[in-house]
Coordinates of C-alpha atoms in Angstrom, one line a residue:
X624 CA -5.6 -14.9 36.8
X625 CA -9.5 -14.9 38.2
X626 CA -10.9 -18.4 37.7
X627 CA -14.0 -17.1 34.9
X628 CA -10.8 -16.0 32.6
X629 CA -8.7 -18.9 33.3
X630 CA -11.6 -21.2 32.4
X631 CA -12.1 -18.9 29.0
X632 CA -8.2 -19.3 28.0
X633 CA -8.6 -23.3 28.7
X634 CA -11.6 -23.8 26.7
X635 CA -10.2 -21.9 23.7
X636 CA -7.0 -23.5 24.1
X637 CA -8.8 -26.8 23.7
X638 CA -11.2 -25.5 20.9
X639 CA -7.9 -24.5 18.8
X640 CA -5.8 -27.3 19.4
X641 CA -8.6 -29.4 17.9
X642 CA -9.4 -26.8 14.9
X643 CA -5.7 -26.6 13.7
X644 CA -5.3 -30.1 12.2
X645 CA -9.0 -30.1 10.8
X646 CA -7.8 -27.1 9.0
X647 CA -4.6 -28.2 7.8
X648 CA -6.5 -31.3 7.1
X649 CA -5.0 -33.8 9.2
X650 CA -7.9 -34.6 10.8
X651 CA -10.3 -35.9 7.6
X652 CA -14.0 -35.5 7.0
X653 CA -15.7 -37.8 9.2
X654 CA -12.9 -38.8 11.3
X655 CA -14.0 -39.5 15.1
X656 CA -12.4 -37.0 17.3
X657 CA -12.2 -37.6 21.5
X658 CA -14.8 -37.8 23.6
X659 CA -16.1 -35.1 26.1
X660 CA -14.6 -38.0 28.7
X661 CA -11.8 -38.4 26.9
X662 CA -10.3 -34.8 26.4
X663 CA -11.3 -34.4 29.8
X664 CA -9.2 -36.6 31.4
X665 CA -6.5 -35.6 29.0
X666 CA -6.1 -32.2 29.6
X667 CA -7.5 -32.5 33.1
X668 CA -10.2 -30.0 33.1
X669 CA -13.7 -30.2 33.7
X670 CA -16.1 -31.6 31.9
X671 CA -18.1 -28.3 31.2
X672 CA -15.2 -26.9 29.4
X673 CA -14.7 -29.6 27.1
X674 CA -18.5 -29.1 26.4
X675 CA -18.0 -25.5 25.7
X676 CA -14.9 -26.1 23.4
X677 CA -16.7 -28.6 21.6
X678 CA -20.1 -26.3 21.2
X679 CA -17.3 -23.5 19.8
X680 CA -16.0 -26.0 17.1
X681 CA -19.5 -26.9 16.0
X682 CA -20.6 -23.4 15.7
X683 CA -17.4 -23.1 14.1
X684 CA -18.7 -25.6 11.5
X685 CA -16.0 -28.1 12.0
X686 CA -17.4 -30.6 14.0
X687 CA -20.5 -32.4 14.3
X688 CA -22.3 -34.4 17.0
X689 CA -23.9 -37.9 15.8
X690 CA -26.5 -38.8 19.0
X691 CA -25.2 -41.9 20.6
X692 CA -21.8 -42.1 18.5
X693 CA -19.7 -39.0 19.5
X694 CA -18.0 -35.8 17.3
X695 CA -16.9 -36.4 14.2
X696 CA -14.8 -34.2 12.0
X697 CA -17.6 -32.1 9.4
X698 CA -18.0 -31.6 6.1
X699 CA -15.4 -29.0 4.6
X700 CA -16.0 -26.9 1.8
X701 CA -14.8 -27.3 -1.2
X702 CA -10.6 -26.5 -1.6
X703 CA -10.3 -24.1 -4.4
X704 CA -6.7 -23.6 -5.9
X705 CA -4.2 -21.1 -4.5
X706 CA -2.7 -18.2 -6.5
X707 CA 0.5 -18.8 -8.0
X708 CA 3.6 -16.4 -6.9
X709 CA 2.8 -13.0 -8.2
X710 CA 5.3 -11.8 -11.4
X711 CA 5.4 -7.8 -11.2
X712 CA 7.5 -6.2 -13.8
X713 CA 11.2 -5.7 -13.1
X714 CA 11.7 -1.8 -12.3
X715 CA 10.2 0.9 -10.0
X716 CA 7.2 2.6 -10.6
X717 CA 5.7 5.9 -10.1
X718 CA 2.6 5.5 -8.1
X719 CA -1.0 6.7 -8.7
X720 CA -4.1 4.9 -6.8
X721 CA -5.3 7.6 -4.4
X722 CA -8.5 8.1 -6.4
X723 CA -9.5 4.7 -6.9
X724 CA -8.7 3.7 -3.2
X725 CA -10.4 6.4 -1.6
X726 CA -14.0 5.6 -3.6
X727 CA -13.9 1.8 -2.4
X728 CA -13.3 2.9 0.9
X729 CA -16.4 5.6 0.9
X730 CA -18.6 3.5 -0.8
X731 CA -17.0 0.3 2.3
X732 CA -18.0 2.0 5.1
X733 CA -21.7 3.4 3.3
X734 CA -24.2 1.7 5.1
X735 CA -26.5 1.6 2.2
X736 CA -24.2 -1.5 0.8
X737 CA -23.0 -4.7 1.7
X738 CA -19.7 -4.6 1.6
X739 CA -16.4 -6.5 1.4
X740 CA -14.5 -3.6 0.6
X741 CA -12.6 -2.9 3.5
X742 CA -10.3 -4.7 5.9
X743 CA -12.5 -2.9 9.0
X744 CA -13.4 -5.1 12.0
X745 CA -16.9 -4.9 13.1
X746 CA -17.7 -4.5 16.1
X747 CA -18.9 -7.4 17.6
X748 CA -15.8 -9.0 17.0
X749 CA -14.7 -7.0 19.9
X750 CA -14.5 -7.2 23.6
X751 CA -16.8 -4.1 23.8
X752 CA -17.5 -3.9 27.6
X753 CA -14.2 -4.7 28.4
X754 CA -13.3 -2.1 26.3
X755 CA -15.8 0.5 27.9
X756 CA -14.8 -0.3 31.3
X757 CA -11.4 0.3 30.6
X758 CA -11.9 4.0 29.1
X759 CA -14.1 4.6 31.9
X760 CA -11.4 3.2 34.7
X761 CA -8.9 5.7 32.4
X762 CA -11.5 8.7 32.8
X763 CA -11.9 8.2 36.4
X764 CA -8.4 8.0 37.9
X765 CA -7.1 10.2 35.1
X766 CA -9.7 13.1 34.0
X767 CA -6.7 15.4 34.9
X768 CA -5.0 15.0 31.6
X769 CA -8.3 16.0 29.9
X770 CA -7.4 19.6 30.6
X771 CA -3.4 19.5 30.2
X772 CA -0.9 19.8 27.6
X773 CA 0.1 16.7 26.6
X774 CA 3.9 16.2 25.4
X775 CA 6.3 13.6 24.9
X776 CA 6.8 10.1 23.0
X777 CA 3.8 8.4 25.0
X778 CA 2.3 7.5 28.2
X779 CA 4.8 5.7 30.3
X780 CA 2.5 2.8 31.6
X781 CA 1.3 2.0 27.7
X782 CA 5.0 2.2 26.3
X783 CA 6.2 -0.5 28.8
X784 CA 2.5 -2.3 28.0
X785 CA 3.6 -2.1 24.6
X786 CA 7.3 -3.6 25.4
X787 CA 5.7 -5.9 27.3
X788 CA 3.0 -7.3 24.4
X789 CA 6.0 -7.1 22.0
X790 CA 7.3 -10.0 24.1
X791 CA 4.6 -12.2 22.2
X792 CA 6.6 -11.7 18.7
X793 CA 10.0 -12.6 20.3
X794 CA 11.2 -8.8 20.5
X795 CA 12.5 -7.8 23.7
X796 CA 12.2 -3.7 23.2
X797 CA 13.2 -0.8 25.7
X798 CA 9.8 0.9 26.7
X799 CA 11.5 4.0 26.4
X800 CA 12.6 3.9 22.7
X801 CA 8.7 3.5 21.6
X802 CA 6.6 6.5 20.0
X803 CA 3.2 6.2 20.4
X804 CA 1.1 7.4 17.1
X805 CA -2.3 7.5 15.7
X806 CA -2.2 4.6 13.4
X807 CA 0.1 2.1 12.1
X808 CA 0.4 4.3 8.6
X809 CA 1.0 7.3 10.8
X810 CA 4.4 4.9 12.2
X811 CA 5.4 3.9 8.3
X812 CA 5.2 7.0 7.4
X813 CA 6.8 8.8 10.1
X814 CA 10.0 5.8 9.2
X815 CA 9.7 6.6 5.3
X816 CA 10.1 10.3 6.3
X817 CA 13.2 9.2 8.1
X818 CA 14.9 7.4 5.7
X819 CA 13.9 8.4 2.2
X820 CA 13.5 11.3 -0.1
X821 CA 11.3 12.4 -3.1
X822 CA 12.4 9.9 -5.9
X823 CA 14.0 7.0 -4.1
X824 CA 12.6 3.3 -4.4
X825 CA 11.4 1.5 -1.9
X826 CA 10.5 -2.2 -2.2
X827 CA 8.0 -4.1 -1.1
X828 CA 5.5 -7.3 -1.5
X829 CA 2.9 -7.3 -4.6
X830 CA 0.4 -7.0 -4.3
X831 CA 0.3 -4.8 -1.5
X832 CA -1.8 -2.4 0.6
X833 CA -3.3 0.1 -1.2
X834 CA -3.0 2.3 1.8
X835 CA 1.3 1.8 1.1
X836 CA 1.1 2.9 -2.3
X837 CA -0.7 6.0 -1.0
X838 CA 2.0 7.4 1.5
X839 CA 4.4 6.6 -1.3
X840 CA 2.6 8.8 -3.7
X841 CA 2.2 11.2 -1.5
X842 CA 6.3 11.3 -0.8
X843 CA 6.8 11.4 -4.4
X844 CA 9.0 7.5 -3.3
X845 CA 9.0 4.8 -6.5
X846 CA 7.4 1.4 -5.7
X847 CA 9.4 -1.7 -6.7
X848 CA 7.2 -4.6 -6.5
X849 CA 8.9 -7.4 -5.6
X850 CA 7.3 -11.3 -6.4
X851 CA 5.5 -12.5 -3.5
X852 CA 4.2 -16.1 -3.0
X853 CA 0.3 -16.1 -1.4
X854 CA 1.5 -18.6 1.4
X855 CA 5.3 -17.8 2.0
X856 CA 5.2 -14.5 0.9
X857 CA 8.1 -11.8 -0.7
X858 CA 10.7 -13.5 -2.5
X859 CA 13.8 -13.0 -0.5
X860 CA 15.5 -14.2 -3.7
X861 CA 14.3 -11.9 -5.6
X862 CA 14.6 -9.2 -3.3
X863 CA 18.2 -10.0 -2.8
X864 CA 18.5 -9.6 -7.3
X865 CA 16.4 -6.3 -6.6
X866 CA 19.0 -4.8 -3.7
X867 CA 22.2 -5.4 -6.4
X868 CA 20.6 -4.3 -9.3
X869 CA 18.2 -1.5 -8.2
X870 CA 18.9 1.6 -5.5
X871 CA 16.4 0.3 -3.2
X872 CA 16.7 2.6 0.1
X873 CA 13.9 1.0 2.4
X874 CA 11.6 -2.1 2.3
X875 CA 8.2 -1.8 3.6
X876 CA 6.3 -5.6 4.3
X877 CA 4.1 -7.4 6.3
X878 CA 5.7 -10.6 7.3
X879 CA 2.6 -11.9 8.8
X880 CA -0.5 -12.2 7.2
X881 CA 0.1 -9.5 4.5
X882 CA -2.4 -7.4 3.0
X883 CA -4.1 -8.4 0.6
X884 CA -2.5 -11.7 0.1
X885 CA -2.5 -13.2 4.0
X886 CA 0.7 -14.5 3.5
X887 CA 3.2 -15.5 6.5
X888 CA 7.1 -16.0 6.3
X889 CA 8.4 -19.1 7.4
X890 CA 11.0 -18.4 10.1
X891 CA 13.4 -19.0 8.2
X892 CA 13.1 -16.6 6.0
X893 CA 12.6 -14.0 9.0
X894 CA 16.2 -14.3 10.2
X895 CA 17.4 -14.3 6.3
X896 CA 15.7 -10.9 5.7
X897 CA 17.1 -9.5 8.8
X898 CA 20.6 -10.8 7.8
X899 CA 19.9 -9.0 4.5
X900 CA 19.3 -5.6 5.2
X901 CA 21.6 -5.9 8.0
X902 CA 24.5 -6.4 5.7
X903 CA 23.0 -4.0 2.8
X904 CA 22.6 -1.2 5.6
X905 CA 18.6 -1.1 4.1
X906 CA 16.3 0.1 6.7
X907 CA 13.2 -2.5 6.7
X908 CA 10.0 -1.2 7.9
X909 CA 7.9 -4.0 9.2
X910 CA 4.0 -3.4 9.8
X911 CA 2.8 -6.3 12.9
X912 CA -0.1 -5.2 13.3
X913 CA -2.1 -8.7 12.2
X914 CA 0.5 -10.9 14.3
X915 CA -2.1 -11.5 17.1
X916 CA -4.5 -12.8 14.6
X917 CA -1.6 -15.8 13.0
X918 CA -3.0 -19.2 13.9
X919 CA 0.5 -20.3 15.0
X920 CA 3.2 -19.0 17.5
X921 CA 6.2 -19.2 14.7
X922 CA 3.8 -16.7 12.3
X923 CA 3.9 -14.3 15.6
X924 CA 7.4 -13.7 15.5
X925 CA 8.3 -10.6 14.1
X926 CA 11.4 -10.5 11.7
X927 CA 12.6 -7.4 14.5
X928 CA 13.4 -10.5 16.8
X929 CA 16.2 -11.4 14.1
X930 CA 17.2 -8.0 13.9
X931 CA 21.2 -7.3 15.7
X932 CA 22.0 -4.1 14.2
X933 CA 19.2 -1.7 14.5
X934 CA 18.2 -1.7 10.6
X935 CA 14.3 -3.1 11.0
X936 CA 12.4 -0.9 12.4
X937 CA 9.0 -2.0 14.0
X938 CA 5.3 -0.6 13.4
X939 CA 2.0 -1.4 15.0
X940 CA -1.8 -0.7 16.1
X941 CA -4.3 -2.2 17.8
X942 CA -7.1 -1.1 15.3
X943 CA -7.6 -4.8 14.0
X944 CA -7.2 -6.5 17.1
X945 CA -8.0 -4.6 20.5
X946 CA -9.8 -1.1 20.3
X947 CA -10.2 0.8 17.0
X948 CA -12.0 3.5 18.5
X949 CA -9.1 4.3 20.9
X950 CA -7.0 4.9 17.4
X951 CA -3.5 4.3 19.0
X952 CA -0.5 2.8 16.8
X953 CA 3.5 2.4 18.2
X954 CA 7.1 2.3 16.4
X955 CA 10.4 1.4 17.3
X956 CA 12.2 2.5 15.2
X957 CA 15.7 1.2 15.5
X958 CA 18.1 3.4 14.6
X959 CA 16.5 6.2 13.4
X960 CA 14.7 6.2 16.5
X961 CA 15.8 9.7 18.1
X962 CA 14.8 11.2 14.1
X963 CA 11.2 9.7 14.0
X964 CA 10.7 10.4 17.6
X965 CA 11.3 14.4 16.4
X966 CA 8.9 14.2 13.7
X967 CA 6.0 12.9 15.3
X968 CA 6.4 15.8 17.7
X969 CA 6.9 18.3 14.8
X970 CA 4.1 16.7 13.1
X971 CA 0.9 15.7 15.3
X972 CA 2.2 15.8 19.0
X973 CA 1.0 13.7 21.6
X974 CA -1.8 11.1 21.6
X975 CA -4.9 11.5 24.1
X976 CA -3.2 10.5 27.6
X977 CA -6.4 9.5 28.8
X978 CA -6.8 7.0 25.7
X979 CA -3.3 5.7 26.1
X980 CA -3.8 4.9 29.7
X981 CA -7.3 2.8 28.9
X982 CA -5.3 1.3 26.0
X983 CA -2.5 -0.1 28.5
X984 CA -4.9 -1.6 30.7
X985 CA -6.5 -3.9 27.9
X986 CA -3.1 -4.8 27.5
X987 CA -2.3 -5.5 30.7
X988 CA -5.3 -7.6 31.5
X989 CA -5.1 -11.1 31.5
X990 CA -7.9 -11.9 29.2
X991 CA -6.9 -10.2 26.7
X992 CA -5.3 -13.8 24.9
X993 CA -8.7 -15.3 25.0
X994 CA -9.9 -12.2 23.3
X995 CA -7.5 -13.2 20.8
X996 CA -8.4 -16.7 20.2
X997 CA -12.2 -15.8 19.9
X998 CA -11.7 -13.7 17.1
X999 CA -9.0 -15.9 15.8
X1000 CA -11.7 -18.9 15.4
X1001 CA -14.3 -16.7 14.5
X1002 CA -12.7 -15.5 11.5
X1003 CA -11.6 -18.6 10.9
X1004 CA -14.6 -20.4 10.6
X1005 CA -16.1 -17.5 8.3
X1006 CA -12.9 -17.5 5.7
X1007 CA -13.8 -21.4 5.3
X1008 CA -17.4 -20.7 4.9
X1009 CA -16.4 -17.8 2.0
X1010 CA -13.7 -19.9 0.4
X1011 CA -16.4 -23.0 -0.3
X1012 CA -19.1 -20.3 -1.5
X1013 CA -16.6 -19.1 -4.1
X1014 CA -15.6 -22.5 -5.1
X1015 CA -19.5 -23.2 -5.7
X1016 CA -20.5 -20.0 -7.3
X1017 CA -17.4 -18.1 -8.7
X1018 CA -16.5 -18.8 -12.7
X1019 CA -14.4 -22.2 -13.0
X1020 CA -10.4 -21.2 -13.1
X1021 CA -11.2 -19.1 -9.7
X1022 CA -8.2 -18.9 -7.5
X1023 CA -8.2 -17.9 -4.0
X1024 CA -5.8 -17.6 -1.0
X1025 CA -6.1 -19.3 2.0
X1026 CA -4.2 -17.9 5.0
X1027 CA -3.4 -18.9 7.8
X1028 CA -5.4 -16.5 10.2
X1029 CA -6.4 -12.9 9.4
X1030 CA -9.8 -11.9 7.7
X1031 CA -8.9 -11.4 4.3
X1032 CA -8.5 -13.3 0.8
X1033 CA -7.3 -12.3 -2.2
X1034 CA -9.4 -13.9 -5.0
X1035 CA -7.7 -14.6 -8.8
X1036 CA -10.3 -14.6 -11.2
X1037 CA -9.7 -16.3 -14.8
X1038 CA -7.4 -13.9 -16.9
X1039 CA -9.5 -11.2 -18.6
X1040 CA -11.8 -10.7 -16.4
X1041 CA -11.8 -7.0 -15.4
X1042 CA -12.1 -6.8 -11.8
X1043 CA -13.0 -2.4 -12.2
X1044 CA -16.0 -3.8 -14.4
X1045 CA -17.1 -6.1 -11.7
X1046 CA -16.5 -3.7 -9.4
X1047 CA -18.8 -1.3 -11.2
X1048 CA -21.4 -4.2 -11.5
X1049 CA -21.6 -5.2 -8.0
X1050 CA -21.8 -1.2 -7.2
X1051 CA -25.3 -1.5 -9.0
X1052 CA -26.5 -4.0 -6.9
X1053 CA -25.4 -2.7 -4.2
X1054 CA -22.2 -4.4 -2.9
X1055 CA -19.0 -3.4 -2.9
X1056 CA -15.5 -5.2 -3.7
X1057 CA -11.9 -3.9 -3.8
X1058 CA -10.7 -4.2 -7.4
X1059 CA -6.8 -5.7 -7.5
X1060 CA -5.9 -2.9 -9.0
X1061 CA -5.6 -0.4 -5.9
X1062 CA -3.2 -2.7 -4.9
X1063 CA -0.3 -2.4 -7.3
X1064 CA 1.5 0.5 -8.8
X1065 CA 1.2 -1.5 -12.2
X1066 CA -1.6 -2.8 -14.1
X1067 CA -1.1 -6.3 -13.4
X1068 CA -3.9 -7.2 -11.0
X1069 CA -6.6 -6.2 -13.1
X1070 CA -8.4 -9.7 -13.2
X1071 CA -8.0 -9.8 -9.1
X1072 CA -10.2 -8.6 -6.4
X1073 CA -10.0 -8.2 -2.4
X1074 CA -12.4 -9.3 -0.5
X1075 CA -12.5 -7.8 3.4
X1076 CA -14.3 -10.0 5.8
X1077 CA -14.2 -8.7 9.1
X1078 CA -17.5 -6.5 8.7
X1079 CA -21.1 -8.0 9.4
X1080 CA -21.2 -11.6 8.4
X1081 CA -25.3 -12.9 7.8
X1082 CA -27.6 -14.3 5.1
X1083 CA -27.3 -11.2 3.1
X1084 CA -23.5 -11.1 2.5
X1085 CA -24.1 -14.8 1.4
X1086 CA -26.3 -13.9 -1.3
X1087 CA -23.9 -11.0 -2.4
X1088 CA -20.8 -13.2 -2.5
X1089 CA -23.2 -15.5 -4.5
X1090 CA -24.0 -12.6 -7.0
X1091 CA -20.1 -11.0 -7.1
X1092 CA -19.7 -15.0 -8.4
X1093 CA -22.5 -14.9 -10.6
X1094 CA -21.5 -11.7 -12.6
X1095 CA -17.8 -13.0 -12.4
X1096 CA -19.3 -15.3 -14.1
X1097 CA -21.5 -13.5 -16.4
X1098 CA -18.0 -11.6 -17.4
X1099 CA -16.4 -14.8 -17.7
X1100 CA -18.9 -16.3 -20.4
X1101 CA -18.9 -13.0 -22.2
X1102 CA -15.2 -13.1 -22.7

């Protein structure tokens, strides 16, 4: 590894091994931490990277330097209470948010608005250069494939990048079973074309994407929502009631840091889930693609590491984490791998080879884990910052997650509050929030809203958090 990246890995390795405990809160408000001498010595490393670690955390907000006395552990915001498990109603449902969804996400990505819409990176959370020289590296040696035909499951060198990467979540996979897509919803769908048809049910966490629900409207599927916890996530327990009593044909979750929730699966509960639809013969379809941003190896390891017989099979992009623009997702597909790998080619070909070429050498490179931890404490630091403003200025009751990693929270308003006449409210001052309702087949979100917040991050999206609170509040008083 050259010595500039090696020295960026060490000083975000120190940063996070210090920011952990402060945000699990085993390091308390005020509490000395070591010294620049100290941590030094301890890790053996220079001084200059403790320094750099340190001026990371503080602009991180979680320490503070008292001249003459040391660092000391900062202020937190204010802890405002977790969601409770969520309690959908027993059977399937037929599914119908398209309309809804697709407004939030025009009015997201309108410029004109400050938004926390979407679950979009911006992006300066990304190694742009890096990026750029590695498209212009793939142009160079490879401008051939501009002009040819391109066929098959993938490029060869970005299928074994992909194995390779997959190593991270504990999965060791055969670079020549993967099938490189578009998107990660390109992959789910591409596995709920495999293994369902028009009418089945297929479970999965609630709330959930609203971006799921949409595929499964669009194949005609029924969603059974099944309860989910906002820290632990789906309720294996419940699932298990749902599998005997309902003719569930696929799962579709997020393990790690679902969406909208942010919640991860202890690993535990990983290995029971694979044991389950192992033994039920239910294909599970299991989206990774936030795993890079989990605060914590165990969160990384994808339930597909459990999995002995084939029956989970594995979905990806590198949209929230590496290169949106490149628009390059994966599957493996267990199983059904030879079936999915037909209908991609029956359906939308071959990616861009040039594209998948730059994209395997941003995987390949070695600083491509302190890319990782950057983003990780950025985010980080911001989803502290948002959670105290809405414990200030949101209406008393307020509920919100906190997850651990990811850029999202799912906020619980005080029940009958209507989160579509907020929505419309902020939408006339200009900012825009994702009402809960795009995120469950049913109507029982209605007094919940998403909040994305991986776009632009300044004084002005302080203000509108400060007015979504305000007319929450407003609502609230009206009530």
């Amino acid at each position: 590894m050259p010595e500039h990246d090696q020295a960026e890995v060490l000083y975000l390795q120190i940063a996070e091994s210090i920011a952990m405990p402060i945000r699990a809160g085993t390091l308390a408000r005020g509490e000395r931490i070591p010294s620049v001498r100290e941590l030094a010595r301890h890790h053996s490393v220079s001084l200059g990277t403790v320094v750099q670690a340190y001026r990371m955390l503080e602009d991180s907000r979680l320490i503070v330097a008292r001249p003459r006395s040391g660092y000391f552990v900062a202020a937190r915001p204010p802890r405002p209470p977790e969601p409770e498990t969520s309690n959908p109603p027993a059977d399937s449902m037929a599914v119908d948010v398209s309309s809804l969804a697709a407004r939030v996400m025009q009015l997201a990505h309108d410029p004109g608005y400050v938004s926390f819409g979407a679950a979009c990176p911006s992006a300066d959370l990304f190694a742009e250069e890096r990026v750029r020289r590695a498209t212009s590296r793939a142009v160079q040696r490879h401008r051939a494939t501009l002009t040819q035909y391109i066929v098959g499951s993938g490029d060869e060198s970005l299928r074994r990048a992909i194995a390779r990467h997959a190593l991270r979540m504990g999965c060791q996979l055969d670079a020549r079973d993967i099938v490189v897509t578009n998107s990660c919803l390109e992959s789910i769908t591409l596995c709920l074309r495999a293994v369902t048809q028009p009418g089945d049910v297929v479970a999965l966490e609630s709330p959930t994407l609203f971006s799921f629900l949409e595929i499964l409207e669009d194949r005609h599927l029924r969603a059974l929502e099944i309860p989910t916890h906002p820290r632990t996530g789906i309720s294996l327990d419940a699932l298990q009631l749902a599998f005997e009593t309902q003719p569930v044909k696929a799962v579709l979750a997020v393990p790690t840091l679902s969406n909208p929730m942010g919640a991860s699966m202890p690993p535990a509960d990983r290995r029971r889930l694979a044991q389950m639809v192992a033994e039920r013969g239910i294909p599970l379809i299991e989206d990774v693609t936030y795993n890079d941003l989990a605060e914590q190896d165990e969160q990384r390891r994808a339930v597909r590491s459990f999995d002995t017989t084939g029956h989970v099979m594995l979905c990806s992009s590198f949209s929230k984490t590496v290169a949106p623009g490149l628009r390059l997702g994966w599957v493996d597909a267990g199983r059904w791998g030879t079936k999915v790998a037909r209908m991609k080619q029956v359906t939308s070909g071959s990616q861009s080879a040039m594209l998948q070429r730059a994209m395997a050498d941003l995987l390949m490179q070695p600083g491509i884990e302190a890319n990782y931890r950057q983003m990780r404490s950025t985010i980080a630091a911001r989803v502290d910052e948002v959670r105290g403003l809405i414990a200030q200025h949101f209406p008393k009751g307020t509920r919100v997650t906190d997850p651990p990693g990811g850029f999202i929270l799912w906020v619980e308003l005080p029940h009958g509050t209507d989160s579509l006449a907020l929505f419309q409210a902020c939408l006339a001052e200009g900012i825009v929030i994702a009402p809960g309702t795009m995120f469950s087949a049913t109507n029982h979100f209605r007094h919940c809203i998403r909040l994305g917040l991986a776009g632009r991050w300044d004084d002005a999206h302080r203000h509108a958090l400060r007015r979504v609170g305000a007319l929450a509040e407003d609502m609230s008083t009206l009530r």
